[in-house]
Coordinates of C-alpha atoms in Angstrom, one line a residue:
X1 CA 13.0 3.5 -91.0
X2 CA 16.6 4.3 -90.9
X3 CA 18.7 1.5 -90.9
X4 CA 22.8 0.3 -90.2
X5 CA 24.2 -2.9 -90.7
X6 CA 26.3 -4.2 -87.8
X7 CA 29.5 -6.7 -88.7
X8 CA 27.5 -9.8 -89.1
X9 CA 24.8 -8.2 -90.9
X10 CA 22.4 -7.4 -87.5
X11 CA 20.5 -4.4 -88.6
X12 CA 20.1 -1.6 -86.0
X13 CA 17.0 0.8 -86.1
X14 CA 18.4 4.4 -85.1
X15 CA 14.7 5.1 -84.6
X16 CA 15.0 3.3 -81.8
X17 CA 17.1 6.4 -80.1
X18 CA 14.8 8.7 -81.4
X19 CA 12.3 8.3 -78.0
X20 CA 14.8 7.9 -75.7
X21 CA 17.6 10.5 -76.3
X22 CA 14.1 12.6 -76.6
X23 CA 13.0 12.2 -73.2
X24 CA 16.9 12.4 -72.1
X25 CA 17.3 16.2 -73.9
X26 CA 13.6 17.1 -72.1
X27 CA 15.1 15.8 -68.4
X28 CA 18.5 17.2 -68.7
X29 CA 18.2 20.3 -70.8
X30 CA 21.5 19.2 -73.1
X31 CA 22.3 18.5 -76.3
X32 CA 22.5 14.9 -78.2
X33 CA 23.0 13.2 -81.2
X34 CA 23.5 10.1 -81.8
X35 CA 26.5 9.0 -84.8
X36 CA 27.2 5.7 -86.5
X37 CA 30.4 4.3 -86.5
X38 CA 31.2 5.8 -89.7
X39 CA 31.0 10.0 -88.4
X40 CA 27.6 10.2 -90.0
X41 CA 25.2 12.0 -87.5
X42 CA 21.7 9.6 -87.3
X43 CA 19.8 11.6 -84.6
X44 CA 20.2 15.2 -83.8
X45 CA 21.0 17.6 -82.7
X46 CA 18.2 17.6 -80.1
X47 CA 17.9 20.7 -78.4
X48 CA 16.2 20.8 -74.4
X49 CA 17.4 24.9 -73.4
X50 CA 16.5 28.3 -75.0
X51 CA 20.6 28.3 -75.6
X52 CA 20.3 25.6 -76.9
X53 CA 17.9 26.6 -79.4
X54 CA 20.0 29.8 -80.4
X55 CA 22.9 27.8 -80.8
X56 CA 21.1 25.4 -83.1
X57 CA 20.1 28.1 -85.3
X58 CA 23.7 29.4 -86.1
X59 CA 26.2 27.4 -88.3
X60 CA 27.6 25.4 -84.9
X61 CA 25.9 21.8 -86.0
X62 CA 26.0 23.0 -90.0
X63 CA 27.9 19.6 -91.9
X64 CA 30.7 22.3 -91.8
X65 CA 30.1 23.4 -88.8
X66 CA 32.8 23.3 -86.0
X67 CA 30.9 22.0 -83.6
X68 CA 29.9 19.1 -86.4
X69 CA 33.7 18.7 -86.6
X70 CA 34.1 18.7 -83.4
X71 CA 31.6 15.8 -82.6
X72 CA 32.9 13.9 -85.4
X73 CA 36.6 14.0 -84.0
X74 CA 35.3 12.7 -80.8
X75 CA 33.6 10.0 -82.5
X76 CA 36.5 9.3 -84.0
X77 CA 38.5 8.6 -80.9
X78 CA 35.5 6.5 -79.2
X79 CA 35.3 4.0 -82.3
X80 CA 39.6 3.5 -81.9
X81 CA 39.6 3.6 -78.3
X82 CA 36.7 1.8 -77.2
X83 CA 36.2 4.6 -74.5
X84 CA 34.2 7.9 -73.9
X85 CA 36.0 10.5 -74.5
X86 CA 35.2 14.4 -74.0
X87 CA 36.2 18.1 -75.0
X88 CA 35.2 21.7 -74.8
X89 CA 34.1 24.2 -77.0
X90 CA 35.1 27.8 -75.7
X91 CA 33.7 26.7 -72.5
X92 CA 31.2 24.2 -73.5
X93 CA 31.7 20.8 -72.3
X94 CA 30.9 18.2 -75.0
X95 CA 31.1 14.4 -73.9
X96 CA 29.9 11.1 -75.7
X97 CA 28.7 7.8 -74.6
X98 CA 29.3 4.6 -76.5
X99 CA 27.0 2.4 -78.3
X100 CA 27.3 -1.5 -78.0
X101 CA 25.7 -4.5 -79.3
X102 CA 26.6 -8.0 -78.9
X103 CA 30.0 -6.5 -77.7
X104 CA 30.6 -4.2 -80.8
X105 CA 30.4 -0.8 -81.1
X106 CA 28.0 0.4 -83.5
X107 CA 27.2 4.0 -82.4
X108 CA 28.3 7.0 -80.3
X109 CA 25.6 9.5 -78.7
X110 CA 27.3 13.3 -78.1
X111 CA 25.9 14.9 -75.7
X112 CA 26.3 18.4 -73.7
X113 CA 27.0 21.2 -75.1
X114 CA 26.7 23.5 -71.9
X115 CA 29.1 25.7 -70.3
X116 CA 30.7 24.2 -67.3
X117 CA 31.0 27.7 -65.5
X118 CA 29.4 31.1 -65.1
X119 CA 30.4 32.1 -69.0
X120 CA 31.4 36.3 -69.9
X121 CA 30.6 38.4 -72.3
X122 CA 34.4 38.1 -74.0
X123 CA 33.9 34.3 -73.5
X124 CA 30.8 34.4 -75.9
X125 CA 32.1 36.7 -78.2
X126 CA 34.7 34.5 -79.1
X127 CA 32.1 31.7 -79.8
X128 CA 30.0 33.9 -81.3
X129 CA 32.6 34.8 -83.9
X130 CA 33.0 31.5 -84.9
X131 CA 29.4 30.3 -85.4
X132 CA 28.1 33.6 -87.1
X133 CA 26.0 35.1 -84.2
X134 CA 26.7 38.1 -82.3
X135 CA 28.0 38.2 -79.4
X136 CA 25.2 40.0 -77.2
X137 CA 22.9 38.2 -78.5
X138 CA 25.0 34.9 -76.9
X139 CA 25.2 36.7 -73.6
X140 CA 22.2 37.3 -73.5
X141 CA 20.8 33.5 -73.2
X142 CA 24.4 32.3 -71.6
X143 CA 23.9 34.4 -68.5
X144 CA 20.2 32.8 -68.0
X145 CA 21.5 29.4 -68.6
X146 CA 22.8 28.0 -64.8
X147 CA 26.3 26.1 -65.8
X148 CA 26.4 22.2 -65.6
X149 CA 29.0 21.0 -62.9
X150 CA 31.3 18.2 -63.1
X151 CA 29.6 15.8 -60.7
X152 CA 26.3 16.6 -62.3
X153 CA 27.3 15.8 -65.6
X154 CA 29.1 12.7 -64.2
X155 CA 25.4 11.7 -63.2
X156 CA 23.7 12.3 -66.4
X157 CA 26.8 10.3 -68.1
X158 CA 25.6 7.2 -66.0
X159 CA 22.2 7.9 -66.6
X160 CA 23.1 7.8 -70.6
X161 CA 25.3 4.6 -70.1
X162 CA 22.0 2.9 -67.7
X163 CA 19.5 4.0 -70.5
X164 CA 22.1 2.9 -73.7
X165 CA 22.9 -0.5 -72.1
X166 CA 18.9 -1.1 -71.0
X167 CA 18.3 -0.8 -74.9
X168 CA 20.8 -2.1 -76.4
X169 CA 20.1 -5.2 -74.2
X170 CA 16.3 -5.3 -75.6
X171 CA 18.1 -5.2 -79.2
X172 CA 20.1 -8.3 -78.1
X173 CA 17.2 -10.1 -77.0
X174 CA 14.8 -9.5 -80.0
X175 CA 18.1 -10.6 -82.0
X176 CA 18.2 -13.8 -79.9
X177 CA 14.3 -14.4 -80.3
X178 CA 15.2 -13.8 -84.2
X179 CA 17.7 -16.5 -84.0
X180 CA 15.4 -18.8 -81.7
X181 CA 12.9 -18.1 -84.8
X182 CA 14.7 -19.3 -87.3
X183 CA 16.8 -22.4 -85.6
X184 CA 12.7 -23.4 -85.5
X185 CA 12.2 -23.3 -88.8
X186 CA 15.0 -25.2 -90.0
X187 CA 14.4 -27.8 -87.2
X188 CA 10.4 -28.0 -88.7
X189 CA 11.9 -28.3 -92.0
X190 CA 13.8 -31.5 -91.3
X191 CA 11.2 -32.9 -89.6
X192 CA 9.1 -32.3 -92.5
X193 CA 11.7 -33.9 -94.4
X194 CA 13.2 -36.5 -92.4
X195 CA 10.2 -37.7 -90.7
X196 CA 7.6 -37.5 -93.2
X197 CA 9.3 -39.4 -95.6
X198 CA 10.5 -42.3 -93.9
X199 CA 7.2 -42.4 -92.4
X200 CA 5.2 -42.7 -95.5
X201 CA 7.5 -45.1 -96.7
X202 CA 7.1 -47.2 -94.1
X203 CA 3.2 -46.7 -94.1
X204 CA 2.9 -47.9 -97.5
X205 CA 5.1 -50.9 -97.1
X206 CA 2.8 -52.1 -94.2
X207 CA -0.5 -51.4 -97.0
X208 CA 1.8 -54.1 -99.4
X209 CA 2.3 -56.9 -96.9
X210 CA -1.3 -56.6 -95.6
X211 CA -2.9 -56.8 -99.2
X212 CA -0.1 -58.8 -101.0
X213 CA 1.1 -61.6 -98.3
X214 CA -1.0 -64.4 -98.4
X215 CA -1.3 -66.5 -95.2
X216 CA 0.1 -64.1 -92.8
X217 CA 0.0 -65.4 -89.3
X218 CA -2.8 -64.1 -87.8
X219 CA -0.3 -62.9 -85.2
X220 CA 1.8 -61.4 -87.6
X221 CA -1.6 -59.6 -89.2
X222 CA -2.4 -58.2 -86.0
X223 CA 1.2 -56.8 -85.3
X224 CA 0.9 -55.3 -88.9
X225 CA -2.0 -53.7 -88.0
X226 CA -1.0 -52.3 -84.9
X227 CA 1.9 -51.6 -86.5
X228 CA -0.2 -49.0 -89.2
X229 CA -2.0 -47.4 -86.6
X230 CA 1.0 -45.9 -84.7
X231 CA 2.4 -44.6 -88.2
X232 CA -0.7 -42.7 -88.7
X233 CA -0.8 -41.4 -85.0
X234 CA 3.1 -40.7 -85.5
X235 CA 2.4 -38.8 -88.8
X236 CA -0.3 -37.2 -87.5
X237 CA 2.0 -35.4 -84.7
X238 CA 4.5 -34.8 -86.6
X239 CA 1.9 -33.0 -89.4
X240 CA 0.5 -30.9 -86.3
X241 CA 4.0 -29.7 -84.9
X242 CA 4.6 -28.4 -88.3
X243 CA 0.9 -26.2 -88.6
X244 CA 1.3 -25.4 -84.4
X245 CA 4.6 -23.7 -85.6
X246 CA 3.2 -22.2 -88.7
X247 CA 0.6 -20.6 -86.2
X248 CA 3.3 -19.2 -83.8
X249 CA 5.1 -17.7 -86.8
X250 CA 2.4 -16.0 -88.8
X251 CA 3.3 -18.2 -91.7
X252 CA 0.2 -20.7 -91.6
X253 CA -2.0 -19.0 -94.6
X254 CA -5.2 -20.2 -96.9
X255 CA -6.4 -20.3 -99.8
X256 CA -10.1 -19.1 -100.1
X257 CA -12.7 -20.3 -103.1
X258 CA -16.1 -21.0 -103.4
X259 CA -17.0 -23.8 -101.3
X260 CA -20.2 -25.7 -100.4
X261 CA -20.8 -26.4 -96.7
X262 CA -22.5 -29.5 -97.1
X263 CA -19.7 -31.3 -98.9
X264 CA -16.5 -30.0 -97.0
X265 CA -18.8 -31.6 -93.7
X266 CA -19.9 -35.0 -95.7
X267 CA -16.0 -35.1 -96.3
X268 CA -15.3 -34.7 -92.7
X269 CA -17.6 -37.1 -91.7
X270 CA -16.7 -40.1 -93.9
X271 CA -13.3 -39.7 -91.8
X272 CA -14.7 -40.6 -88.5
X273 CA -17.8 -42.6 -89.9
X274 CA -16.0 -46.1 -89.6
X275 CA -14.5 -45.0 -85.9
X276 CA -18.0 -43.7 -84.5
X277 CA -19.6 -47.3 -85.6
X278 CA -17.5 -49.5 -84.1
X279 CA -18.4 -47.3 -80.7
X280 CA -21.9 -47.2 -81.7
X281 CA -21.8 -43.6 -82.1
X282 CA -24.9 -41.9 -84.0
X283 CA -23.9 -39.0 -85.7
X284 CA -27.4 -36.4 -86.5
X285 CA -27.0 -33.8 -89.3
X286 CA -29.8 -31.1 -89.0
X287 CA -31.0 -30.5 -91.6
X288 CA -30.6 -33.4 -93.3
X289 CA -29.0 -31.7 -96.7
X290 CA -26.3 -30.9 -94.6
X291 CA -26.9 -27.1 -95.7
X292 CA -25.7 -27.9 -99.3
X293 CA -27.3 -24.5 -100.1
X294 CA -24.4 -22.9 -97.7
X295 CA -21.8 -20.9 -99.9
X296 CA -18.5 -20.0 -98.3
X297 CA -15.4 -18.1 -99.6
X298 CA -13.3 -20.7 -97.9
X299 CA -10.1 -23.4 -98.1
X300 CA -12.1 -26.2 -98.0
X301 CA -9.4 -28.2 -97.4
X302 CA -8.1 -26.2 -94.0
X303 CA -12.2 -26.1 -92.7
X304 CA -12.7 -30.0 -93.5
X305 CA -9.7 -30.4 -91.1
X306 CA -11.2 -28.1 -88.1
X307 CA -14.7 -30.3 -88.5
X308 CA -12.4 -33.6 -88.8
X309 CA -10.7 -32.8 -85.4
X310 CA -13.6 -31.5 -83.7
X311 CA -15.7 -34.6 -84.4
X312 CA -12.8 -36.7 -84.1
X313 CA -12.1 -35.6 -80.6
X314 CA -16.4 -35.5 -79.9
X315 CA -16.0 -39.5 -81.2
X316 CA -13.2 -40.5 -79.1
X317 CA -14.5 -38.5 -75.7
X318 CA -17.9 -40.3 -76.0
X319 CA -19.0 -43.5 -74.4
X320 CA -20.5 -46.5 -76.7
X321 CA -24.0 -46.0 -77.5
X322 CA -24.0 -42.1 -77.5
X323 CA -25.0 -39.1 -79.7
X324 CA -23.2 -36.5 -81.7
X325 CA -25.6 -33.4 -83.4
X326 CA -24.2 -31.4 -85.9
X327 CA -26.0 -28.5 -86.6
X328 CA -25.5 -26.3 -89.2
X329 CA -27.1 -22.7 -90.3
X330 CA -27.3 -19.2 -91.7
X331 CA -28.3 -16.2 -90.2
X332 CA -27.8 -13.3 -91.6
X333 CA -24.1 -12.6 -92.7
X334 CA -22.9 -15.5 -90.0
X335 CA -22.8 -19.9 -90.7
X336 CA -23.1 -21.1 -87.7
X337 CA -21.6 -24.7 -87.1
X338 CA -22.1 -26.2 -83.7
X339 CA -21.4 -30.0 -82.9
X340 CA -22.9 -31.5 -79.8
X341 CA -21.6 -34.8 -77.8
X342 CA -23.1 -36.7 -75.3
X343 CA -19.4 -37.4 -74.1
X344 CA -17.6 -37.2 -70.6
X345 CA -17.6 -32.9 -70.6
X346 CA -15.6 -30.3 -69.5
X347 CA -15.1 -28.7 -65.8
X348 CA -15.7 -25.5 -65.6
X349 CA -12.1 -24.5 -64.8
X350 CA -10.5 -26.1 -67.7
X351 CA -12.4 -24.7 -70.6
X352 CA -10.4 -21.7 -70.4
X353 CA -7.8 -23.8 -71.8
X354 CA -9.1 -26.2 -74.1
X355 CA -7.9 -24.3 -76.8
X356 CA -4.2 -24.0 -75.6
X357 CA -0.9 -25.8 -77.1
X358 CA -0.1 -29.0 -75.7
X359 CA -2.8 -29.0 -73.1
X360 CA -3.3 -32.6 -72.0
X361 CA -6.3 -34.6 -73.3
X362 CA -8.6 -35.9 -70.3
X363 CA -8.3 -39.5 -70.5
X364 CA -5.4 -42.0 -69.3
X365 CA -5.2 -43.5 -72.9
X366 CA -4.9 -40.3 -74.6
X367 CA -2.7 -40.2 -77.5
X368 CA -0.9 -36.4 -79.1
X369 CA 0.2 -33.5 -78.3
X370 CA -2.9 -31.4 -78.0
X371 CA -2.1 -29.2 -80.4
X372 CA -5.3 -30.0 -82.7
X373 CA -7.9 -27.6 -81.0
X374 CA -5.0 -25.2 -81.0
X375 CA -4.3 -25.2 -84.5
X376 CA -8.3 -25.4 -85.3
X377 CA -9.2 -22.0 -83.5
X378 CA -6.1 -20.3 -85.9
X379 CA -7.3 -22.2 -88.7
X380 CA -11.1 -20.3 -88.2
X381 CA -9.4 -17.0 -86.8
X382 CA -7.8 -17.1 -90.6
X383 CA -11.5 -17.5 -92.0
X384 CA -12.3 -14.3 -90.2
X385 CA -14.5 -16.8 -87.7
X386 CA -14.3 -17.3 -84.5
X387 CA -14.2 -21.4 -82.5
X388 CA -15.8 -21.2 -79.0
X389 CA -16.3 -24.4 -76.8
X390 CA -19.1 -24.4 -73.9
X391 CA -20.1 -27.7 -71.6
X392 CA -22.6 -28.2 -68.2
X393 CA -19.8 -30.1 -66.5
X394 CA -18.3 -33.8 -66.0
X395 CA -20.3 -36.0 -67.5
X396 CA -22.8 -33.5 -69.5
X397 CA -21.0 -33.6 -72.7
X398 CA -19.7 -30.2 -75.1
X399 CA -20.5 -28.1 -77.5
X400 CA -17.5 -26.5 -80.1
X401 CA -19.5 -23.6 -82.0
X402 CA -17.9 -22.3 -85.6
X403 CA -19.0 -18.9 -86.7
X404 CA -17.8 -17.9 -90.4
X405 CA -18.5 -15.1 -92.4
X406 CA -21.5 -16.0 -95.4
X407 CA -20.8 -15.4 -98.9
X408 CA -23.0 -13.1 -100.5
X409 CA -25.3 -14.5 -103.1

């Protein structure tokens, strides 16, 4: 990859041009390159005529060649002028078109190198004479090769200047996603930072007066209380806006060791155990070792939290008095983790997007973003796995399924 540095550090890819002014020599039969600001040629020359071709292999476009010098004086006069200029070489026309970026020039394409007439055999001797090839040989090609008028090369200047600002515009746009990018994570930092911390101080303080204040009110008990359970929703949210962006910028990662199925789901389980009883919720594990003799290559941690939303979510969907199966298995190289509710379903048409950011939770006292199902499919796509989701309709309950890669042995 060959790179520049714009003012303000913005890099610029010349194999970016390297397609383009391709397809542009192919269509048009001229010459291009394509110079930095600097004189130093990037691209080039690319060659689209037999004359072309003969020209390219004489000493024309050599570093001290006079058409090299030639170029590099027109460059010269586009990066102080701002403007295209052009010139002629025996009777070659030569012309450039500037290269901008955020409003800066950072490149010049030369282009031409045709003759604007009917050339003669004295005409190309002359050239010839000065690029070390003899001058039949030039006549020979010249006299096959139909001259390039003025309007015509006035059309493939506009088509140069359509195609330069069509990709210089893609550059600025994948340098304003860059910036989008990393205004994102400096704003997820400082929640991080500025949320977390005032929110687990303020967590912990509530714990104190709870546990440490005798004879509270009982009205002052119950606002307490209240109290902690919108911290914990609060720093809930605020812990999955920070993985949902991890996710959406490749930098959520895990850490894999030797984990035993049957505790990282015990573990997930206590977390919901005290919720599903005060709904009545029975919660069946089959078998009843909760496959303790399952070995993954894993982050426990990060798995424990896709079976902690997935049975949080099976817990809060389901009426009093209902069921939730977890099932769990090996066969062959694949675990297979499914977990069945008895809840209020899924239509049809909305279990495309179940797995979606911020897709709104089914009930009128739903609390979150919805980013939890979103960030549990990544979580398993990192394991290798896959998270699927499958349900009869309203009222028939769901089924989320976890496949993982088994360890050996």
């Amino acid at each position: 990859m060959i790179t520049v540095s714009l003012p303000g550090n913005t890099p610029v890819d010349w194999e970016d041009w390297e397609t383009p002014l391709l397809q542009f020599t192919e269509a048009t039969g001229l010459v291009t390159s394509a110079f930095d600001i600097s004189g130093v040629r990037r691209i080039g020359p690319k060659t689209g005529s037999r004359l072309a071709a003969l020209l390219a292999r004489s000493t024309l476009w050599a570093d001290d060649g006079p058409g090299t010098a030639l170029e590099r004086t027109l460059v010269q006069s586009v990066c102080a002028d701002g403007e295209p200029a052009s010139a002629q070489f025996g009777g070659l026309r030569v012309c450039t078109q500037p290269l901008m970026l955020g409003g800066k020039l950072y490149g010049v394409v030369v282009f031409g190198w045709r003759f604007a007439d009917f050339s003669s055999p004295l005409e190309c001797e002359r050239i010839a004479r000065q690029i070390g090839l003899p001058g039949h040989v030039l006549w020979n090609e010249a006299r096959l090769d139909a001259p390039v008028s003025a309007e015509r090369m006035a059309t493939y200047t506009a088509l140069l200047g359509t195609l330069s600002r069509t990709l210089d515009r893609q550059r600025e746009i994948i340098d304003d996603l860059t910036r989008v990018n990393r205004t994102r994570e400096l704003f997820l930092a400082t929640v991080s930072h500025e949320m977390r911390t005032p929110l687990s101080a303020l967590a912990l303080r509530i714990e104190v007066m709870l546990r440490t204040i005798a004879d509270l009110p009982p009205a002052a008990v119950s606002g307490l209380e209240t109290m902690r359970v919108h911290v914990r929703q609060e720093a809930g949210m605020v812990d999955d806006l920070i993985d949902a962006a991890r996710t959406l910028t490749g930098h959520m990662s895990i850490t894999r060791t030797r984990v035993s199925l049957g505790q990282v789901l015990r573990d997930a389980i206590s977390t919901v155990e005290t919720l599903a009883q005060s709904k009545r919720i029975l919660i069946q594990v089959t078998p009843a070792d909760h496959g303790d003799d399952i070995r993954l290559e894993a982050d426990g941690r990060r798995l424990q939290q896709v079976i902690w939303n997935l049975l949080f979510n099976a817990v809060k969907f389901t009426p009093e008095g209902g069921v939730i199966r977890i099932t769990v298995g090996r066969s062959g190289n694949t675990v297979a983790i499914d977990i069945a509710d008895s809840g209020q379903g899924i239509e049809p048409d909305d279990l495309p997007r179940v797995f979606d950011a911020f897709t709104l939770q089914q009930d009128n006292n739903a609390t979150g973003l919805g980013l939890g199902l979103y960030i549990a499919r990544r979580i398993v796509e990192l394991h290798q796995g896959t998270l699927s989701v499958s349900s009869a309709g309203r009222g028939q309950g769901a089924t989320f399924a976890i496949r993982l890669p088994a360890t050996r042995g």
